PDB file of C-alpha atoms in Angstrom:
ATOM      1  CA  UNK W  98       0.000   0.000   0.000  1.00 66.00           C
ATOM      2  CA  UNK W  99       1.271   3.652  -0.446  1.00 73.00           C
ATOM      3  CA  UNK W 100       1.645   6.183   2.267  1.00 93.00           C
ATOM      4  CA  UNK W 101       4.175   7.996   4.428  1.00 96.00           C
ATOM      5  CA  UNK W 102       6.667   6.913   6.422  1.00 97.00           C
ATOM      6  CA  UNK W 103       8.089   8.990   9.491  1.00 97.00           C
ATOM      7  CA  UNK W 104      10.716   7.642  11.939  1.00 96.00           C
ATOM      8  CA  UNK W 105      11.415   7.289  14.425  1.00 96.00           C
ATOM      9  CA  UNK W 106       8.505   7.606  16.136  1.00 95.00           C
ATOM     10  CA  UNK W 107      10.275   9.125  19.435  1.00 95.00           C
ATOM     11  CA  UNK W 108      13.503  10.860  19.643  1.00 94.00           C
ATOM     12  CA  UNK W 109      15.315  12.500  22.043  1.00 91.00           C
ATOM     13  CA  UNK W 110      17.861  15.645  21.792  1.00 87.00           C
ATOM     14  CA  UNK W 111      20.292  16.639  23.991  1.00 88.00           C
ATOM     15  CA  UNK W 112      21.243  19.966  24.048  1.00 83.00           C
ATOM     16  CA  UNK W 113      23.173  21.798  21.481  1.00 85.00           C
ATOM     17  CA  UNK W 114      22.323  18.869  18.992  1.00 91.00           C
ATOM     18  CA  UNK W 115      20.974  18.424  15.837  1.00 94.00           C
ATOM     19  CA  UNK W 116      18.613  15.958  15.351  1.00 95.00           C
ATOM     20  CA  UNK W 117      16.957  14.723  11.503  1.00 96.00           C
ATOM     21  CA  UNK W 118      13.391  13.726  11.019  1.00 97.00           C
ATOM     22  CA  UNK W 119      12.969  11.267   8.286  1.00 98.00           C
ATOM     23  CA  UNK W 120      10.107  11.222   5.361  1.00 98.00           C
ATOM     24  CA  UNK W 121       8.928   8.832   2.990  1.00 98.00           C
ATOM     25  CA  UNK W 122       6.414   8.635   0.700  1.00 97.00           C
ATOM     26  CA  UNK W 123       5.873   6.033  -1.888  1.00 96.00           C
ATOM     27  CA  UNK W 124       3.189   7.630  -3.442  1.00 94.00           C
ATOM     28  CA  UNK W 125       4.760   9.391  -6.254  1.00 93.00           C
ATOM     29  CA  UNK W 126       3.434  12.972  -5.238  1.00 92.00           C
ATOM     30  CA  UNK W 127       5.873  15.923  -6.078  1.00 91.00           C
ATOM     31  CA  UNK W 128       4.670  18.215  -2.391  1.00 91.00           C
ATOM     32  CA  UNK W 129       5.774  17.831   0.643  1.00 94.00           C
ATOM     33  CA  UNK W 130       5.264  19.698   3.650  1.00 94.00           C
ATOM     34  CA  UNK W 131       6.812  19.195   7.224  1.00 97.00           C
ATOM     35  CA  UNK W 132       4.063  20.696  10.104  1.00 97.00           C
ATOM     36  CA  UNK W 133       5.090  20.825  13.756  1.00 97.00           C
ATOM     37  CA  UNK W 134       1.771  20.308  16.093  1.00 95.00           C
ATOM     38  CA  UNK W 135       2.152  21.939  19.722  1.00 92.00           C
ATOM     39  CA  UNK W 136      -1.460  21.418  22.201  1.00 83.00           C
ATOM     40  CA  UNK W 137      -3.753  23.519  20.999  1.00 79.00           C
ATOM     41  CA  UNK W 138      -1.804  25.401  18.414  1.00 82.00           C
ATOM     42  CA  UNK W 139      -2.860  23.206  15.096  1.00 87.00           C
ATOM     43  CA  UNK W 140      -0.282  22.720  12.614  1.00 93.00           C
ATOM     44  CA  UNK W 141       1.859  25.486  11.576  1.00 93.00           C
ATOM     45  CA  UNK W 142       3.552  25.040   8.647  1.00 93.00           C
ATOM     46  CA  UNK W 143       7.481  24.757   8.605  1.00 96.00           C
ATOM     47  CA  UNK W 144       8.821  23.775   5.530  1.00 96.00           C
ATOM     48  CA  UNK W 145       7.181  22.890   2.030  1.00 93.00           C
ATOM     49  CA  UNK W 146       8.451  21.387  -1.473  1.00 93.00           C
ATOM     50  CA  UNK W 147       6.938  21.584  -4.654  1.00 89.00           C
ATOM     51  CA  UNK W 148       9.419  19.755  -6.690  1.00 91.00           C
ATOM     52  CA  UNK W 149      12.779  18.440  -5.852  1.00 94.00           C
ATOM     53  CA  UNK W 150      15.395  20.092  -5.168  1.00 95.00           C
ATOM     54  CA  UNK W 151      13.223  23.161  -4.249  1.00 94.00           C
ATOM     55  CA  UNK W 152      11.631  24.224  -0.657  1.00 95.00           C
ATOM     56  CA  UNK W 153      10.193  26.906   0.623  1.00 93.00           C
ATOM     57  CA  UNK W 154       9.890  28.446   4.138  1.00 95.00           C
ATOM     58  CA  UNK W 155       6.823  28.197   6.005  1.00 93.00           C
ATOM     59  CA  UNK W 156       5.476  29.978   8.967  1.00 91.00           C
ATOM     60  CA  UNK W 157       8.113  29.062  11.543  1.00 95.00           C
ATOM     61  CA  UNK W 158      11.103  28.205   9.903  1.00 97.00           C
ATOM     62  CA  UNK W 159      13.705  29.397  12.248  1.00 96.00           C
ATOM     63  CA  UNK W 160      15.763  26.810  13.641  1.00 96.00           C
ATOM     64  CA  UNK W 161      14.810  24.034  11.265  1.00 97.00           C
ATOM     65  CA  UNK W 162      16.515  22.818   7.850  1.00 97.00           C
ATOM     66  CA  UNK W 163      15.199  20.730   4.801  1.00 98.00           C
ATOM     67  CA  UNK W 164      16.687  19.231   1.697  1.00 97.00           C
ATOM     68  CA  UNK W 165      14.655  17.283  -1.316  1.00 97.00           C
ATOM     69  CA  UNK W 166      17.343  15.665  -3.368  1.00 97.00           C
ATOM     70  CA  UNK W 167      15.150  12.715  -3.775  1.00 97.00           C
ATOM     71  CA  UNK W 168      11.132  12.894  -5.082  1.00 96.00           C
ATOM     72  CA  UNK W 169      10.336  10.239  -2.543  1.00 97.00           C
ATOM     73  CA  UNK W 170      12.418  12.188   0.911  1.00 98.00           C
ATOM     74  CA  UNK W 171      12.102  15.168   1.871  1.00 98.00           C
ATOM     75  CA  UNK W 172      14.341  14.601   5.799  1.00 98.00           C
ATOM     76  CA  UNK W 173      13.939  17.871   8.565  1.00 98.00           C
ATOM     77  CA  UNK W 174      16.760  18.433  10.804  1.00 97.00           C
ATOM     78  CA  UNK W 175      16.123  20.692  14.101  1.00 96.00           C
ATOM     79  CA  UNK W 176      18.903  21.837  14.746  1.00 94.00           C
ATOM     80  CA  UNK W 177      20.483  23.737  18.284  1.00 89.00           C
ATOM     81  CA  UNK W 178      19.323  26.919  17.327  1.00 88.00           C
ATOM     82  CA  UNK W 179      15.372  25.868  17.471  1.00 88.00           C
ATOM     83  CA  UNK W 180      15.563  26.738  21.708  1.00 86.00           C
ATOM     84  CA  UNK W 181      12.218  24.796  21.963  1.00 90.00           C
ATOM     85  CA  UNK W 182      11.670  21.831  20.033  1.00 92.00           C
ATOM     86  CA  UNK W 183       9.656  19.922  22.044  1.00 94.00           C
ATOM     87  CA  UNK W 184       6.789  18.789  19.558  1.00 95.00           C
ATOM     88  CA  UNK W 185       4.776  16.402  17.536  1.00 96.00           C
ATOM     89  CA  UNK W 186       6.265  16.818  13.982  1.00 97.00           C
ATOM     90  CA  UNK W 187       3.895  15.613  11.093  1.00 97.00           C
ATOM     91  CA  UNK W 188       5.091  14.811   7.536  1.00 97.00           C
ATOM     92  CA  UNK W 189       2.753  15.042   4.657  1.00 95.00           C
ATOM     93  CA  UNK W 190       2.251  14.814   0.659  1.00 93.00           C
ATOM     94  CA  UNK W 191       0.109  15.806  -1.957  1.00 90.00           C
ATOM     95  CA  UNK W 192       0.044  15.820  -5.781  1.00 85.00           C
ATOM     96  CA  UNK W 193       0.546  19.501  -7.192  1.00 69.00           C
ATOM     97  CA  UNK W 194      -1.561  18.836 -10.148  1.00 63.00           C
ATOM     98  CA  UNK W 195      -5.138  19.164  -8.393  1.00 62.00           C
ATOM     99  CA  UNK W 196      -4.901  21.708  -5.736  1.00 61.00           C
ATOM    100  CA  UNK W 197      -8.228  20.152  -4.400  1.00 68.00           C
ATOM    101  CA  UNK W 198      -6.228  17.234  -3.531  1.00 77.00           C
ATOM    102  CA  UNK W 199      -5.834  16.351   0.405  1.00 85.00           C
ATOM    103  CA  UNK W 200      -2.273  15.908   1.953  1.00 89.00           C
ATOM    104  CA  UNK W 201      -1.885  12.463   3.007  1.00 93.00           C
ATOM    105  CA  UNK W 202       0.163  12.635   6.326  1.00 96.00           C
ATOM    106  CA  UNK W 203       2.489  10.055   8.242  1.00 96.00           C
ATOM    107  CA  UNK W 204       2.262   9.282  11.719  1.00 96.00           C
ATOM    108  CA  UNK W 205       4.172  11.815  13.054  1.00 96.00           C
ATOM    109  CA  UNK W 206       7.320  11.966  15.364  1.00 97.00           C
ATOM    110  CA  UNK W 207       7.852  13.047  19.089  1.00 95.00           C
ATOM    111  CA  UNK W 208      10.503  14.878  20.002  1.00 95.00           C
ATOM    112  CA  UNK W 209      11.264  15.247  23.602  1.00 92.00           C
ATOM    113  CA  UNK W 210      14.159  17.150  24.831  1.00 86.00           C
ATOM    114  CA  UNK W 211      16.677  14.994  27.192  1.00 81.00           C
TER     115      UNK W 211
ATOM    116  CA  UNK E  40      -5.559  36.017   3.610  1.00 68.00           C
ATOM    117  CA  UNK E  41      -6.948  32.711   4.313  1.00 77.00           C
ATOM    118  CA  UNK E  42      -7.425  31.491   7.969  1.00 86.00           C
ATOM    119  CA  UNK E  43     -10.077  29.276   9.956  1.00 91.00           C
ATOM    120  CA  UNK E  44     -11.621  29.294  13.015  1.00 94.00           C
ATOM    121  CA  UNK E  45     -12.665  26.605  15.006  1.00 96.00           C
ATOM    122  CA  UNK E  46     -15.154  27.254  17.926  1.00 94.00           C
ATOM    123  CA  UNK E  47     -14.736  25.173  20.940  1.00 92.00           C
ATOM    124  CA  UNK E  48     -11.594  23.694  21.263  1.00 93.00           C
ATOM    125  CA  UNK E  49     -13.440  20.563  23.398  1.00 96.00           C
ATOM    126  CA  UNK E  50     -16.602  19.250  22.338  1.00 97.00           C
ATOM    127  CA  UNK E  51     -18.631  16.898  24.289  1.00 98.00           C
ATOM    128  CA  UNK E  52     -21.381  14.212  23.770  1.00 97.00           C
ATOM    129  CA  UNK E  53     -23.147  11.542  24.509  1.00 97.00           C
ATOM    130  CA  UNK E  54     -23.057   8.459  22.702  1.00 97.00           C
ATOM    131  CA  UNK E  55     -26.127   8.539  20.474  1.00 97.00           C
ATOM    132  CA  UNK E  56     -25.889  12.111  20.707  1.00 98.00           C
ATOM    133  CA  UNK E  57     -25.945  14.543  17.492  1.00 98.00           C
ATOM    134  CA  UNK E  58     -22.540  15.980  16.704  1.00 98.00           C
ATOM    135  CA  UNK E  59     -21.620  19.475  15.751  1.00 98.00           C
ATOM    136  CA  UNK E  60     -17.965  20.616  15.590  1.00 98.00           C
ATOM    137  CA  UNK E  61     -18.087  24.165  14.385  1.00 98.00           C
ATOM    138  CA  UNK E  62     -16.084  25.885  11.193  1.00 96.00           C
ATOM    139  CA  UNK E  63     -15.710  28.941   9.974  1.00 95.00           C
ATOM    140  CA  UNK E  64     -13.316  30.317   7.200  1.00 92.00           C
ATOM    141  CA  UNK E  65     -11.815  33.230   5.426  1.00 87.00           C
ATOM    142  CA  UNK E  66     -10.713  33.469   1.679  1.00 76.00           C
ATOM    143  CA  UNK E  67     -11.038  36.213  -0.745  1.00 69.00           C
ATOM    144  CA  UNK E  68     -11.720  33.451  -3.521  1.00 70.00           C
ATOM    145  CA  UNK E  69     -13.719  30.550  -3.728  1.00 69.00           C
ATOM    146  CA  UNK E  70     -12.034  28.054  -0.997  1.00 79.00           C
ATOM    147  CA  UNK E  71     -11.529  24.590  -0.715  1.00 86.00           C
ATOM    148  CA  UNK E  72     -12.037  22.887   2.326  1.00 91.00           C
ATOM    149  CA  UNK E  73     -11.191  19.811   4.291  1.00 93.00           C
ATOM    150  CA  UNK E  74     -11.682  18.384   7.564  1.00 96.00           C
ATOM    151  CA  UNK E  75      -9.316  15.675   9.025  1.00 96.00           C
ATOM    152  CA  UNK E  76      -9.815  13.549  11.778  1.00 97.00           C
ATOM    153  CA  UNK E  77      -6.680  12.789  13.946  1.00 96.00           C
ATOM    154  CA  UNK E  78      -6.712  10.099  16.643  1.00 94.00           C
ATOM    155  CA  UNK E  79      -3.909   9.916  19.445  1.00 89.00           C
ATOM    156  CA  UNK E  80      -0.717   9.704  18.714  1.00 87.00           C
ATOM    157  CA  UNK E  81      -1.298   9.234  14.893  1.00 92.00           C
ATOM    158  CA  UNK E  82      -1.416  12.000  11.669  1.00 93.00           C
ATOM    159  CA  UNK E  83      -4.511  13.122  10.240  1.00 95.00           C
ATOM    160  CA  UNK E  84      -7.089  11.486   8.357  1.00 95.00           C
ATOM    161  CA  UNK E  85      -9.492  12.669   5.697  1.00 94.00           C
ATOM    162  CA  UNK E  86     -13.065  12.835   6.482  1.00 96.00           C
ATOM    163  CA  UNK E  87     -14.184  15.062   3.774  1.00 94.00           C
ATOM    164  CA  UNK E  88     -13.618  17.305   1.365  1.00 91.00           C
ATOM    165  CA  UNK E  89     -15.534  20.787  -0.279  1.00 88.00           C
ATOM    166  CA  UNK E  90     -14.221  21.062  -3.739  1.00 78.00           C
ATOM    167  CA  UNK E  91     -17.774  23.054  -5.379  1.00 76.00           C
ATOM    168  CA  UNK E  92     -19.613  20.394  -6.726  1.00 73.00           C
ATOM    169  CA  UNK E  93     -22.240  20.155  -3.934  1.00 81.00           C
ATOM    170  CA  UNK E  94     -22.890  22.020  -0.256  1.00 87.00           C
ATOM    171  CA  UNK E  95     -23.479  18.557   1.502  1.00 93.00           C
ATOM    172  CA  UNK E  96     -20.772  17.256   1.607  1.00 94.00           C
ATOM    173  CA  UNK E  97     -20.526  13.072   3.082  1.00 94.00           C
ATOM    174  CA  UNK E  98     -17.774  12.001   3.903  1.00 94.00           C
ATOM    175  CA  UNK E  99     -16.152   8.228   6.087  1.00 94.00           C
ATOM    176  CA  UNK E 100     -17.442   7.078   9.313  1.00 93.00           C
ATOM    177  CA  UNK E 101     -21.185   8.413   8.933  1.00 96.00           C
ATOM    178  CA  UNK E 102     -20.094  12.375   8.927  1.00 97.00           C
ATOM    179  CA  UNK E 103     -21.074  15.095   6.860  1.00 97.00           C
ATOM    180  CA  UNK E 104     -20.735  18.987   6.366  1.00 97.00           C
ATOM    181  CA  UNK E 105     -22.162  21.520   4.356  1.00 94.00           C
ATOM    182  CA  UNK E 106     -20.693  23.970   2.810  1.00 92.00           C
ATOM    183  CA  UNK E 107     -22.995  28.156   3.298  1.00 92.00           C
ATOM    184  CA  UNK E 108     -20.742  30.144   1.200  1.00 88.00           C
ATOM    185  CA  UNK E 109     -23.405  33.060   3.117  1.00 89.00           C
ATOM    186  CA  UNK E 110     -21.946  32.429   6.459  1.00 91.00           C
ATOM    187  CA  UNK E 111     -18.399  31.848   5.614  1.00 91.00           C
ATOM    188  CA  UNK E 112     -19.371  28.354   7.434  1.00 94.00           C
ATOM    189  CA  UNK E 113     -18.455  24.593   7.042  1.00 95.00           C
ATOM    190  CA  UNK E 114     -19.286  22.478   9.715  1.00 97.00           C
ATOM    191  CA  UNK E 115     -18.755  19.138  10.354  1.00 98.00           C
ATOM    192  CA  UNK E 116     -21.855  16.809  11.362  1.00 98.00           C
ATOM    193  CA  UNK E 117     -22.963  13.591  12.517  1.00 98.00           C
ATOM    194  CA  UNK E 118     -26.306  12.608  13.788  1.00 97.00           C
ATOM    195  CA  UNK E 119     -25.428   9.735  16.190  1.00 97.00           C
ATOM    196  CA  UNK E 120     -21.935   9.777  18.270  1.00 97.00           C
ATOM    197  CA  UNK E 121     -19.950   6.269  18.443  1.00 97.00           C
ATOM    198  CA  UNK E 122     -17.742   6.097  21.340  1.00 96.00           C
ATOM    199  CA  UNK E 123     -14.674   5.248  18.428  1.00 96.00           C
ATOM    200  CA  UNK E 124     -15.394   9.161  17.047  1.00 97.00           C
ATOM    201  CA  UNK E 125     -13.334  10.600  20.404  1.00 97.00           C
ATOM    202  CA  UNK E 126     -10.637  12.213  18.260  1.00 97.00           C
ATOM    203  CA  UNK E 127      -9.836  15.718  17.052  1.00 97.00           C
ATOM    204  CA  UNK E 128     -11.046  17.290  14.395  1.00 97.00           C
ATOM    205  CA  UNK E 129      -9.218  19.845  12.086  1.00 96.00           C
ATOM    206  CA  UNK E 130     -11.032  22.041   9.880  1.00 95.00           C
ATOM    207  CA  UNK E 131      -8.383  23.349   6.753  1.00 93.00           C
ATOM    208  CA  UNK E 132      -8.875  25.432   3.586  1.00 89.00           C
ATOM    209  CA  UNK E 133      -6.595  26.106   0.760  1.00 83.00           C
ATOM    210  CA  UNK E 134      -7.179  28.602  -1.803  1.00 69.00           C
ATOM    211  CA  UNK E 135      -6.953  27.939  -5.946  1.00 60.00           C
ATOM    212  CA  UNK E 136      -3.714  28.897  -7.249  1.00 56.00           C
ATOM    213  CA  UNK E 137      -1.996  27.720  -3.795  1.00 58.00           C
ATOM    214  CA  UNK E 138      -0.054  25.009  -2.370  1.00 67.00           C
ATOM    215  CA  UNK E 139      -0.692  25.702   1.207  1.00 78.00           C
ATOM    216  CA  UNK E 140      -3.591  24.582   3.414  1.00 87.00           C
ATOM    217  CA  UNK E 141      -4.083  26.672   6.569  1.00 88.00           C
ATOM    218  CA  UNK E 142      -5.514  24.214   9.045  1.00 91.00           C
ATOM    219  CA  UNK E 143      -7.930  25.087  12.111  1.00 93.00           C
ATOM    220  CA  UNK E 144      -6.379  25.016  15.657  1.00 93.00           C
ATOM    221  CA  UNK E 145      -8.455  21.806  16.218  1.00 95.00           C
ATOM    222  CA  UNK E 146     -11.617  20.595  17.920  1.00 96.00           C
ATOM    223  CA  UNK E 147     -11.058  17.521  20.588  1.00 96.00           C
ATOM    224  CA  UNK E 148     -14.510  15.367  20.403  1.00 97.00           C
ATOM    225  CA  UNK E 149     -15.393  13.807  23.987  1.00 97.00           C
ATOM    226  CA  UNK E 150     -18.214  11.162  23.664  1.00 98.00           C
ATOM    227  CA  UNK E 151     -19.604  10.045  26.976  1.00 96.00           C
ATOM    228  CA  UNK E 152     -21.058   6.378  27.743  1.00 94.00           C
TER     229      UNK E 152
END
């Protein structure tokens, strides 16, 4: 079956480290989008890709990094300069020829801070 | 610019009990909209989407919204709660011409015994 793949599922950083988020979709769509979900914030938008080897910053950006040499990845590493990652980080897809289309998300990763 | 609102960030019924999870948006063209269902520890789901074709929209799991272009409104329905519906519930729009959906801060469902 298609989908997304996220892992891990939980991580932990230490301080002053970077960690990478990993995405995977087999379902041949050229957008991607990384979200980061805090309690009762929604999803705010952090990175997005149209096409490879392009990305654009979202809403909060700062602190985060994204690369798309690959149609099927799209990996996001926090790095030490995000002072508060503690979140739920979703992954998700969508085909950029119907913009009625859904995103199709994966399952998300915790990150906790150690 | 686009954004959506989402009144009542907890909702709670009885099982059996009608459902009503409230959505209201902002676009300057015609919108489309979505709602997702996410259960714990998991990404988001489709329930639905809006894409013009019809107001009523049905969508999975018996649930259904309707789309009043008058009141800017798109709320999410379901006439009898099933304790397996405790979720949330994300509202999202994304405008023609756009690659971005701006999702609703969320709506947690309770559904008492």
């Amino acid at each position: 079956d298609g989908g997304i793949t996220q892992s891990p599922k939980y991580l932990f950083r230490k301080e002053g480290q970077n960690v990478t988020l990993s995405c995977e979709q087999n379902l041949n769509h050229d957008a991607m989008y990384w979200y980061r979900q805090d309690p009762g914030q929604g999803l705010r938008l952090i990175y997005y890709s149209q096409i490879v080897n392009d990305f654009q910053k979202g809403d909060i950006a700062e602190g985060y990094s994204v690369s798309r040499e690959k149609k099927e990845s799209f990996p996001l590493t926090v790095t030490s300069a995000q002072k508060n990652p503690t979140a739920f980080y979703l992954c998700a897809s969508s085909t950029s020829r119907d913009i009625n289309q859904p995103q199709h998300f994966g399952d998300g990763t915790r990150l906790s801070i150690l | 610019a686009q954004s959506v609102t989402q009144l009542g960030s907890h909702v709670s019924v009885s099982e059996g009990a009608l459902v009503l999870l409230r959505c209201n948006y902002s676009s300057s063209v015609p919108p489309y909209l979505f709602w997702y269902v996410q259960y714990p520890n998991q990404g988001l789901q489709l329930l639905l989407k809006y894409t013009s074709a019809a107001t009523l929209v049905k969508g999975i799991n018996g649930f259904e919204a309707e789309f009043k272009k008058s009141e800017t409104s798109f709320h999410l329905t379901k006439p009898s709660a099933h304790m397996s519906d405790a979720a949330e519930y994300f509202c999202a729009v994304s405008e023609t011409g756009g690659f971005k959906t701006i999702f609703g801060a969320g709506t947690r469902l309770f559904v008492k015994a």
